[in-house]
Amino acid sequence: MHNLSIHTFNQSCYPFIVKETMLPLPNTKYDRSTREKWFPPGHGDVYNALFESGLLENLINQGKEYIFISNVDNLGATVNLDMLYHMINEDSEFVMEVTEKTRADVQGGTLVSYKNKPHLLEASQVPPEHMDDFRAINKFETFNTNNLWVNLRAIQRLVAQDLIDIEPLVTFRTVKNHKVVQLETAAGEAIHLFKNFIGLKVPRSRFLPVKSSSDLFLVQSNLYQIKHGSLIMNPARTTPTIPIVKLGLEFQSAKEYLARFEHGIPNITELDHLTVAGDVKFGSNISLKVCTSMCLIEVLSYAGKLIQMLLRIGNGDSCCERRCSHRPAGRNRVRKQGGYGQPSNLGPLIPVAYAVEPIGD
């Protein structure tokens, strides 16, 4: 066990603003009875919170020079000394890690240039008519991982001079039957305030957020290996992209999730896209492979009998590029007059499970 010192500090608390009057929703100081009228102002508050708490000065007095900031759910965000050395060699005060955008990241903030300085553009700041451009992977190829390396004395200098001026992100909500305004800030937007700022493109393994059971499935699988305390891509994975995994409602609780993977997570080093819905449990020694060589098995219940329909997806095309649905796909669907549907004279068929298996040659 490393000899670690754990420090804590409180973030600020901002009042909701009533949209109609532009006045604070609470009329008293913050306490337990009024907590629903207040909100945390986003991670852009970290600079002021470090300063006001005294922790910033404490760290500087200990001889610390740099701080690494990341989202708590990002398992790929670990201290990398190569990045720190690069920051020192470039005499940079601020480094933001960015990585290649995929279809799963179209809402992620991206660095843009405005008046010859970088700014973090978030989806909430984009006008509706330009949202397609913002989401286009070929136009904005990278996005902010929110892994930030910052010089402590630079933070101290800017906060002491009241120069932390971050563009607020405006959202509208309804609280206590009032339409209110919520103002938040993003820590990455401060990049333009620092000297010798750098946007550093990093491998996708530096951004592994776990917000759902689908995310947990990925990091627990053999897609990653642990090296020096960091998750790295398994060399057996021949493509740099991360599989798109969508686990159904039956996988959302920890108890259900563990029960459905009682024999361990399947081998997914060759997987591109997986969608699972219904009452599905995975056995042992299972390998899941790319969509083009996958079969969606739809188990249907009728009159106490199980009907298995093996439905081939696509004819060599990736379902990631086309579609991946729970409806029968491909030429082997059951034909009815005027289209595709359930077999006649059987009544309604109720989907109860979906799974994926490789198709034999």
Short mmCIF file of C-alpha atoms in Angstrom, two decimals, residues 238-244:
data_model
loop_
_atom_site.label_atom_id
_atom_site.label_comp_id
_atom_site.label_asym_id
_atom_site.label_seq_id
_atom_site.Cartn_x
_atom_site.Cartn_y
_atom_site.Cartn_z
CA THR A 238 -6.87 -5.70 -33.42
CA THR A 239 -8.91 -2.49 -33.72
CA PRO A 240 -8.43 0.63 -31.56
CA THR A 241 -12.17 1.31 -31.19
CA ILE A 242 -14.26 0.34 -28.17
CA PRO A 243 -17.26 -1.97 -28.67
CA ILE A 244 -20.70 -0.40 -28.30
#
